[in-house]
Amino acid sequence: MSKQIWKPGNMVYPLPAVLVTCTDNNGKDNVLTIAWTGTICTDPALAYISVRPERYSYNMIKETGEFVINLTTEELCFATDYCGVRSGRDEDKFAKCNLTKEAALAVKAPLIKESPVNIECRVREIKEYGSHTMFVADVLNIHADEKYMDENGRFCLEKADPVCYSHGTYFTMGKKLGTFGYSVKKK
């Protein structure tokens, strides 16, 4: 089997497709789709999003230093795509996509009620890198929908059919292949 050599690019796929909510200093809210996001550290809890400077939400996040990462589901897939191709400069994407705003505890940006997990973030560092700017943020609070808890109190996000993104296509998680450490467990 041979492999093609391509010019430098990013091939770390799939990625989580999330809806990021933010607000400006005048209280105008917006929601945008982000695939460049993830965990940086567990202690302290740090996450990041990378946003193109031309995006409408970019200045909102830069000015307020706050945002919420809202995980998406199969039911939220249309809104996830829509909020990535339409601008909040032109319309209220919350209304257009029937997304319900809920108040956060520590930030002014709203949560999306329909999301199974909302992660409140406060920007710690801003790193400008070419096409995108990375907002490194402290995780302040996590809101997890109780309907995805099992009888042992374990959160089961897979029941929500979380959405990921790969090369222009949205996917849900698929089948379970194993659990952490299964490769070394004694039989």
PDB file of C-alpha atoms in Angstrom:
ATOM      1  CA  MET A   1       0.000   0.000   0.000  1.00  0.00           C
ATOM      2  CA  SER A   2       1.456   3.347  -0.987  1.00  0.00           C
ATOM      3  CA  LYS A   3       0.710   6.753   0.494  1.00  0.00           C
ATOM      4  CA  GLN A   4       0.420  10.106  -1.212  1.00  0.00           C
ATOM      5  CA  ILE A   5       2.491  13.023   0.040  1.00  0.00           C
ATOM      6  CA  TRP A   6       0.476  16.206   0.518  1.00  0.00           C
ATOM      7  CA  LYS A   7       1.464  19.758   1.350  1.00  0.00           C
ATOM      8  CA  PRO A   8       1.391  20.633   5.072  1.00  0.00           C
ATOM      9  CA  GLY A   9      -2.102  20.792   6.505  1.00  0.00           C
ATOM     10  CA  ASN A  10      -4.118  19.530   9.402  1.00  0.00           C
ATOM     11  CA  MET A  11      -5.283  15.920   9.259  1.00  0.00           C
ATOM     12  CA  VAL A  12      -6.269  15.448  12.900  1.00  0.00           C
ATOM     13  CA  TYR A  13      -9.803  14.186  12.266  1.00  0.00           C
ATOM     14  CA  PRO A  14     -12.516  13.638  13.376  1.00  0.00           C
ATOM     15  CA  LEU A  15     -13.082  16.687  15.540  1.00  0.00           C
ATOM     16  CA  PRO A  16     -15.923  17.594  17.865  1.00  0.00           C
ATOM     17  CA  ALA A  17     -18.434  19.911  16.193  1.00  0.00           C
ATOM     18  CA  VAL A  18     -19.559  22.326  18.908  1.00  0.00           C
ATOM     19  CA  LEU A  19     -21.727  25.410  19.144  1.00  0.00           C
ATOM     20  CA  VAL A  20     -19.928  28.255  20.886  1.00  0.00           C
ATOM     21  CA  THR A  21     -22.052  30.991  22.420  1.00  0.00           C
ATOM     22  CA  CYS A  22     -20.810  34.455  23.223  1.00  0.00           C
ATOM     23  CA  THR A  23     -22.089  37.939  23.904  1.00  0.00           C
ATOM     24  CA  ASP A  24     -20.766  41.429  23.305  1.00  0.00           C
ATOM     25  CA  ASN A  25     -20.374  44.235  25.839  1.00  0.00           C
ATOM     26  CA  ASN A  26     -23.870  45.500  24.920  1.00  0.00           C
ATOM     27  CA  GLY A  27     -25.573  42.157  25.633  1.00  0.00           C
ATOM     28  CA  LYS A  28     -26.038  40.984  22.016  1.00  0.00           C
ATOM     29  CA  ASP A  29     -25.643  37.207  21.884  1.00  0.00           C
ATOM     30  CA  ASN A  30     -24.350  35.050  19.050  1.00  0.00           C
ATOM     31  CA  VAL A  31     -23.696  31.392  18.342  1.00  0.00           C
ATOM     32  CA  LEU A  32     -21.103  29.974  15.957  1.00  0.00           C
ATOM     33  CA  THR A  33     -19.917  26.523  15.002  1.00  0.00           C
ATOM     34  CA  ILE A  34     -16.379  25.537  15.905  1.00  0.00           C
ATOM     35  CA  ALA A  35     -14.494  22.343  15.072  1.00  0.00           C
ATOM     36  CA  TRP A  36     -11.073  23.556  16.219  1.00  0.00           C
ATOM     37  CA  THR A  37     -11.589  22.946  19.933  1.00  0.00           C
ATOM     38  CA  GLY A  38     -10.412  20.646  22.670  1.00  0.00           C
ATOM     39  CA  THR A  39      -8.927  19.990  26.057  1.00  0.00           C
ATOM     40  CA  ILE A  40      -5.544  21.417  26.984  1.00  0.00           C
ATOM     41  CA  CYS A  41      -5.174  20.368  30.608  1.00  0.00           C
ATOM     42  CA  THR A  42      -7.185  18.765  33.417  1.00  0.00           C
ATOM     43  CA  ASP A  43      -5.533  20.520  36.388  1.00  0.00           C
ATOM     44  CA  PRO A  44      -6.170  23.354  35.969  1.00  0.00           C
ATOM     45  CA  ALA A  45      -9.101  22.647  33.675  1.00  0.00           C
ATOM     46  CA  LEU A  46      -8.256  24.379  30.393  1.00  0.00           C
ATOM     47  CA  ALA A  47      -9.952  24.226  26.998  1.00  0.00           C
ATOM     48  CA  TYR A  48      -9.487  26.117  23.763  1.00  0.00           C
ATOM     49  CA  ILE A  49     -11.296  27.262  20.668  1.00  0.00           C
ATOM     50  CA  SER A  50      -9.677  28.580  17.499  1.00  0.00           C
ATOM     51  CA  VAL A  51     -11.607  31.255  15.606  1.00  0.00           C
ATOM     52  CA  ARG A  52     -10.916  33.076  12.345  1.00  0.00           C
ATOM     53  CA  PRO A  53     -10.548  36.841  12.998  1.00  0.00           C
ATOM     54  CA  GLU A  54     -13.120  37.669  10.297  1.00  0.00           C
ATOM     55  CA  ARG A  55     -15.858  35.753  12.134  1.00  0.00           C
ATOM     56  CA  TYR A  56     -18.529  37.963  13.720  1.00  0.00           C
ATOM     57  CA  SER A  57     -18.031  36.330  17.128  1.00  0.00           C
ATOM     58  CA  TYR A  58     -14.274  36.883  17.155  1.00  0.00           C
ATOM     59  CA  ASN A  59     -14.423  40.438  18.530  1.00  0.00           C
ATOM     60  CA  MET A  60     -17.176  39.502  20.986  1.00  0.00           C
ATOM     61  CA  ILE A  61     -14.958  36.832  22.533  1.00  0.00           C
ATOM     62  CA  LYS A  62     -11.866  39.030  22.412  1.00  0.00           C
ATOM     63  CA  GLU A  63     -13.668  41.959  24.107  1.00  0.00           C
ATOM     64  CA  THR A  64     -15.513  40.053  26.830  1.00  0.00           C
ATOM     65  CA  GLY A  65     -13.028  37.223  27.347  1.00  0.00           C
ATOM     66  CA  GLU A  66     -15.886  34.763  27.778  1.00  0.00           C
ATOM     67  CA  PHE A  67     -17.644  32.023  25.844  1.00  0.00           C
ATOM     68  CA  VAL A  68     -19.517  28.751  26.331  1.00  0.00           C
ATOM     69  CA  ILE A  69     -18.716  25.520  24.503  1.00  0.00           C
ATOM     70  CA  ASN A  70     -21.996  23.653  23.893  1.00  0.00           C
ATOM     71  CA  LEU A  71     -21.635  20.038  22.777  1.00  0.00           C
ATOM     72  CA  THR A  72     -23.867  18.986  19.918  1.00  0.00           C
ATOM     73  CA  THR A  73     -26.064  15.995  19.165  1.00  0.00           C
ATOM     74  CA  GLU A  74     -27.690  14.400  16.176  1.00  0.00           C
ATOM     75  CA  GLU A  75     -30.783  16.498  16.960  1.00  0.00           C
ATOM     76  CA  LEU A  76     -28.625  19.653  16.904  1.00  0.00           C
ATOM     77  CA  CYS A  77     -26.821  18.768  13.658  1.00  0.00           C
ATOM     78  CA  PHE A  78     -28.893  21.109  11.438  1.00  0.00           C
ATOM     79  CA  ALA A  79     -28.275  24.016  13.844  1.00  0.00           C
ATOM     80  CA  THR A  80     -24.593  23.083  14.033  1.00  0.00           C
ATOM     81  CA  ASP A  81     -24.220  23.319  10.276  1.00  0.00           C
ATOM     82  CA  TYR A  82     -26.411  26.414   9.945  1.00  0.00           C
ATOM     83  CA  CYS A  83     -24.530  28.354  12.630  1.00  0.00           C
ATOM     84  CA  GLY A  84     -21.302  27.610  10.771  1.00  0.00           C
ATOM     85  CA  VAL A  85     -22.422  28.961   7.405  1.00  0.00           C
ATOM     86  CA  ARG A  86     -24.545  31.959   8.445  1.00  0.00           C
ATOM     87  CA  SER A  87     -23.391  35.084  10.250  1.00  0.00           C
ATOM     88  CA  GLY A  88     -24.841  36.650  13.375  1.00  0.00           C
ATOM     89  CA  ARG A  89     -24.208  40.002  11.673  1.00  0.00           C
ATOM     90  CA  ASP A  90     -27.180  39.213   9.431  1.00  0.00           C
ATOM     91  CA  GLU A  91     -29.617  37.286  11.609  1.00  0.00           C
ATOM     92  CA  ASP A  92     -30.463  35.873  15.022  1.00  0.00           C
ATOM     93  CA  LYS A  93     -29.252  32.294  14.695  1.00  0.00           C
ATOM     94  CA  PHE A  94     -30.744  31.326  18.075  1.00  0.00           C
ATOM     95  CA  ALA A  95     -34.222  32.180  16.748  1.00  0.00           C
ATOM     96  CA  LYS A  96     -33.635  30.718  13.288  1.00  0.00           C
ATOM     97  CA  CYS A  97     -32.479  27.376  14.754  1.00  0.00           C
ATOM     98  CA  ASN A  98     -34.958  27.282  17.666  1.00  0.00           C
ATOM     99  CA  LEU A  99     -32.143  27.255  20.234  1.00  0.00           C
ATOM    100  CA  THR A 100     -33.145  28.095  23.788  1.00  0.00           C
ATOM    101  CA  LYS A 101     -30.862  30.429  25.743  1.00  0.00           C
ATOM    102  CA  GLU A 102     -30.232  29.702  29.411  1.00  0.00           C
ATOM    103  CA  ALA A 103     -28.276  31.831  31.851  1.00  0.00           C
ATOM    104  CA  ALA A 104     -24.788  30.666  32.760  1.00  0.00           C
ATOM    105  CA  LEU A 105     -23.486  30.868  36.318  1.00  0.00           C
ATOM    106  CA  ALA A 106     -20.110  32.584  35.812  1.00  0.00           C
ATOM    107  CA  VAL A 107     -20.152  34.164  32.341  1.00  0.00           C
ATOM    108  CA  LYS A 108     -22.541  36.475  30.499  1.00  0.00           C
ATOM    109  CA  ALA A 109     -22.662  34.310  27.367  1.00  0.00           C
ATOM    110  CA  PRO A 110     -25.761  32.084  27.311  1.00  0.00           C
ATOM    111  CA  LEU A 111     -25.906  28.296  27.457  1.00  0.00           C
ATOM    112  CA  ILE A 112     -27.876  26.347  24.845  1.00  0.00           C
ATOM    113  CA  LYS A 113     -30.557  24.402  26.715  1.00  0.00           C
ATOM    114  CA  GLU A 114     -30.765  21.680  24.049  1.00  0.00           C
ATOM    115  CA  SER A 115     -27.064  20.850  24.418  1.00  0.00           C
ATOM    116  CA  PRO A 116     -26.192  17.855  26.626  1.00  0.00           C
ATOM    117  CA  VAL A 117     -23.089  19.601  28.004  1.00  0.00           C
ATOM    118  CA  ASN A 118     -22.300  23.315  28.355  1.00  0.00           C
ATOM    119  CA  ILE A 119     -18.786  24.401  29.329  1.00  0.00           C
ATOM    120  CA  GLU A 120     -18.425  27.938  30.699  1.00  0.00           C
ATOM    121  CA  CYS A 121     -15.039  29.426  29.800  1.00  0.00           C
ATOM    122  CA  ARG A 122     -13.038  32.546  30.605  1.00  0.00           C
ATOM    123  CA  VAL A 123     -10.154  33.445  28.306  1.00  0.00           C
ATOM    124  CA  ARG A 124      -6.721  33.126  29.875  1.00  0.00           C
ATOM    125  CA  GLU A 125      -4.536  33.680  26.793  1.00  0.00           C
ATOM    126  CA  ILE A 126      -4.991  34.712  23.199  1.00  0.00           C
ATOM    127  CA  LYS A 127      -2.578  33.230  20.652  1.00  0.00           C
ATOM    128  CA  GLU A 128      -2.682  34.586  17.110  1.00  0.00           C
ATOM    129  CA  TYR A 129      -1.596  31.974  14.565  1.00  0.00           C
ATOM    130  CA  GLY A 130      -2.109  32.798  10.892  1.00  0.00           C
ATOM    131  CA  SER A 131      -5.637  31.896   9.769  1.00  0.00           C
ATOM    132  CA  HIS A 132      -6.977  31.337  13.318  1.00  0.00           C
ATOM    133  CA  THR A 133      -6.624  32.821  16.773  1.00  0.00           C
ATOM    134  CA  MET A 134      -6.586  30.396  19.686  1.00  0.00           C
ATOM    135  CA  PHE A 135      -8.484  31.392  22.805  1.00  0.00           C
ATOM    136  CA  VAL A 136      -7.073  29.397  25.724  1.00  0.00           C
ATOM    137  CA  ALA A 137      -9.604  29.414  28.529  1.00  0.00           C
ATOM    138  CA  ASP A 138     -10.148  28.348  32.101  1.00  0.00           C
ATOM    139  CA  VAL A 139     -13.157  26.063  32.480  1.00  0.00           C
ATOM    140  CA  LEU A 140     -15.356  27.665  35.137  1.00  0.00           C
ATOM    141  CA  ASN A 141     -18.404  25.396  35.195  1.00  0.00           C
ATOM    142  CA  ILE A 142     -19.770  22.377  33.379  1.00  0.00           C
ATOM    143  CA  HIS A 143     -23.507  21.808  33.016  1.00  0.00           C
ATOM    144  CA  ALA A 144     -24.390  18.167  32.237  1.00  0.00           C
ATOM    145  CA  ASP A 145     -27.939  17.135  31.354  1.00  0.00           C
ATOM    146  CA  GLU A 146     -29.207  14.660  33.955  1.00  0.00           C
ATOM    147  CA  LYS A 147     -31.106  12.636  31.347  1.00  0.00           C
ATOM    148  CA  TYR A 148     -27.736  11.162  30.264  1.00  0.00           C
ATOM    149  CA  MET A 149     -26.843   9.870  33.742  1.00  0.00           C
ATOM    150  CA  ASP A 150     -27.002   6.111  34.337  1.00  0.00           C
ATOM    151  CA  GLU A 151     -28.207   4.341  37.462  1.00  0.00           C
ATOM    152  CA  ASN A 152     -24.682   4.534  38.953  1.00  0.00           C
ATOM    153  CA  GLY A 153     -24.455   8.305  38.488  1.00  0.00           C
ATOM    154  CA  ARG A 154     -22.077   8.025  35.511  1.00  0.00           C
ATOM    155  CA  PHE A 155     -22.561  10.508  32.681  1.00  0.00           C
ATOM    156  CA  CYS A 156     -23.183   8.653  29.385  1.00  0.00           C
ATOM    157  CA  LEU A 157     -22.643  11.206  26.624  1.00  0.00           C
ATOM    158  CA  GLU A 158     -22.842   8.478  23.973  1.00  0.00           C
ATOM    159  CA  LYS A 159     -26.609   8.305  24.619  1.00  0.00           C
ATOM    160  CA  ALA A 160     -26.874  11.854  23.221  1.00  0.00           C
ATOM    161  CA  ASP A 161     -25.351  10.880  19.837  1.00  0.00           C
ATOM    162  CA  PRO A 162     -22.634  13.564  19.928  1.00  0.00           C
ATOM    163  CA  VAL A 163     -21.626  14.976  16.568  1.00  0.00           C
ATOM    164  CA  CYS A 164     -18.124  15.090  15.141  1.00  0.00           C
ATOM    165  CA  TYR A 165     -16.811  16.590  11.923  1.00  0.00           C
ATOM    166  CA  SER A 166     -14.407  15.137   9.364  1.00  0.00           C
ATOM    167  CA  HIS A 167     -13.499  16.642   5.992  1.00  0.00           C
ATOM    168  CA  GLY A 168     -16.791  18.470   5.495  1.00  0.00           C
ATOM    169  CA  THR A 169     -19.047  15.712   6.854  1.00  0.00           C
ATOM    170  CA  TYR A 170     -20.862  15.333  10.177  1.00  0.00           C
ATOM    171  CA  PHE A 171     -20.940  11.972  11.970  1.00  0.00           C
ATOM    172  CA  THR A 172     -22.248  10.556  15.245  1.00  0.00           C
ATOM    173  CA  MET A 173     -20.080   8.366  17.453  1.00  0.00           C
ATOM    174  CA  GLY A 174     -20.882   4.910  16.089  1.00  0.00           C
ATOM    175  CA  LYS A 175     -20.333   1.622  17.875  1.00  0.00           C
ATOM    176  CA  LYS A 176     -18.443   1.048  21.120  1.00  0.00           C
ATOM    177  CA  LEU A 177     -15.052  -0.587  20.555  1.00  0.00           C
ATOM    178  CA  GLY A 178     -13.726  -0.819  24.101  1.00  0.00           C
ATOM    179  CA  THR A 179     -13.201   1.119  27.303  1.00  0.00           C
ATOM    180  CA  PHE A 180     -10.079   2.803  28.643  1.00  0.00           C
ATOM    181  CA  GLY A 181      -7.518   0.122  29.587  1.00  0.00           C
ATOM    182  CA  TYR A 182      -9.332  -2.755  27.829  1.00  0.00           C
ATOM    183  CA  SER A 183      -6.139  -3.695  25.966  1.00  0.00           C
ATOM    184  CA  VAL A 184      -4.334  -4.631  29.177  1.00  0.00           C
ATOM    185  CA  LYS A 185      -7.158  -6.020  31.327  1.00  0.00           C
ATOM    186  CA  LYS A 186      -6.821  -9.586  32.549  1.00  0.00           C
ATOM    187  CA  LYS A 187      -9.372 -11.973  31.131  1.00  0.00           C
TER     188      LYS A 187
END
